[in-house]
Amino acid sequence: MADSWNVKKYDSDFGFVPEYGEGLFNLIEAKEGKLADLGCGTGMLTKRFSDAGFDVVGVDSSEEFISLASQRYPGLKFVVSDISDFHPEDKFDIVFSNAVFHWIDRTRQPFLLSCIAGMLKTGGELVCEFGGFGNNAKIHAHLSEAFERRNLHYKMPFFFPTIGEYVSMLEKYGFMVRYANLFDRPTPLSRIDLAEWIDMFIKRPFDGVLPDDKDKIISDVLSASKKDLFCGGQWILDYVRLRIRAVKLL
Ligand code: BEZ
């Protein structure tokens, strides 16, 4: 993740991101062993794995996140690294990742999958979830329209693949996919509104956009999204998740 993070705000108001990752735990078949949590952020799930008896390392490209996670969980191991360029000496039984792979450009995905294949023991498992095809499609469509209205181009900053695309990539890197599911997960925002969500997650498209234009674009997106995504006094976002369990063959 090259993007910079407002770590304090993420930690206080975006706890729903790691909390949803709890649902992935049951997909892991190993009951013990070495586990790498790729894109661990604040380390909340890394700690959860450690409590469950796994020998964990949390990895994140953000020094601020790793600093926070290390202070909060001093007994655990955390490493600052780009997860698509991570080559530890140790081999792992499990590679886990929640809500991170969509941040890696399509062109970097082969590097990511090659790293993961290199980290895993034969028979080791990759269990991951991230934004899948159609994730936040309404928000991105409204962003694109609002940019175009000002003669600006909105470049989609995320990689949201279909099952077919990701499974065939995994197979190229020696994985056998045992489970893949693309599903809607309507996501209510409780502590933040859509403007704060956009400010936290949509960074690169606004590079070079004047602050006044950015404010107007966000205001347009809020108005356009209200009909579909605001219900009962709350924003409920159109998340679509891709959840995968794959085993390294050789
Ligand atoms: C997600 O699917 O978790 C996500 C995708 C893009 C921005 C923020 C969150």
PDB file of N, CA and C in Angstrom, residues 38 92-93 101 134 143 160 168 183:
ATOM      1  N   LEU A  38      -1.134 -10.708   6.434  1.00  0.00           N
ATOM      2  CA  LEU A  38      -0.642  -9.710   5.467  1.00  0.00           C
ATOM      3  C   LEU A  38      -1.565  -8.488   5.429  1.00  0.00           C
ATOM      4  N   PHE A  92       5.704 -20.667   6.169  1.00  0.00           N
ATOM      5  CA  PHE A  92       4.477 -20.552   6.961  1.00  0.00           C
ATOM      6  C   PHE A  92       3.480 -21.668   6.635  1.00  0.00           C
ATOM      7  N   ASP A  93       2.653 -21.973   7.643  1.00  0.00           N
ATOM      8  CA  ASP A  93       1.561 -22.934   7.439  1.00  0.00           C
ATOM      9  C   ASP A  93       0.327 -22.232   6.880  1.00  0.00           C
ATOM     10  N   PHE A 101      -6.018  -7.097  -0.354  1.00  0.00           N
ATOM     11  CA  PHE A 101      -5.504  -7.391  -1.699  1.00  0.00           C
ATOM     12  C   PHE A 101      -6.053  -6.442  -2.770  1.00  0.00           C
ATOM     13  N   GLY A 134     -17.453  -5.674  -8.598  1.00  0.00           N
ATOM     14  CA  GLY A 134     -18.682  -4.938  -8.281  1.00  0.00           C
ATOM     15  C   GLY A 134     -18.651  -4.250  -6.925  1.00  0.00           C
ATOM     16  N   LEU A 143     -18.630   8.718  -8.282  1.00  0.00           N
ATOM     17  CA  LEU A 143     -17.364   9.468  -8.286  1.00  0.00           C
ATOM     18  C   LEU A 143     -16.945   9.786  -9.722  1.00  0.00           C
ATOM     19  N   PHE A 160     -10.679  -5.161  -8.199  1.00  0.00           N
ATOM     20  CA  PHE A 160     -11.804  -5.958  -7.688  1.00  0.00           C
ATOM     21  C   PHE A 160     -12.098  -7.082  -8.688  1.00  0.00           C
ATOM     22  N   SER A 168      -7.842 -18.251 -11.604  1.00  0.00           N
ATOM     23  CA  SER A 168      -6.838 -18.655 -12.606  1.00  0.00           C
ATOM     24  C   SER A 168      -5.478 -18.044 -12.294  1.00  0.00           C
ATOM     25  N   PHE A 183     -19.692 -12.495  -2.699  1.00  0.00           N
ATOM     26  CA  PHE A 183     -21.006 -12.257  -2.081  1.00  0.00           C
ATOM     27  C   PHE A 183     -21.181 -10.795  -1.684  1.00  0.00           C
TER      28      PHE A 183
END
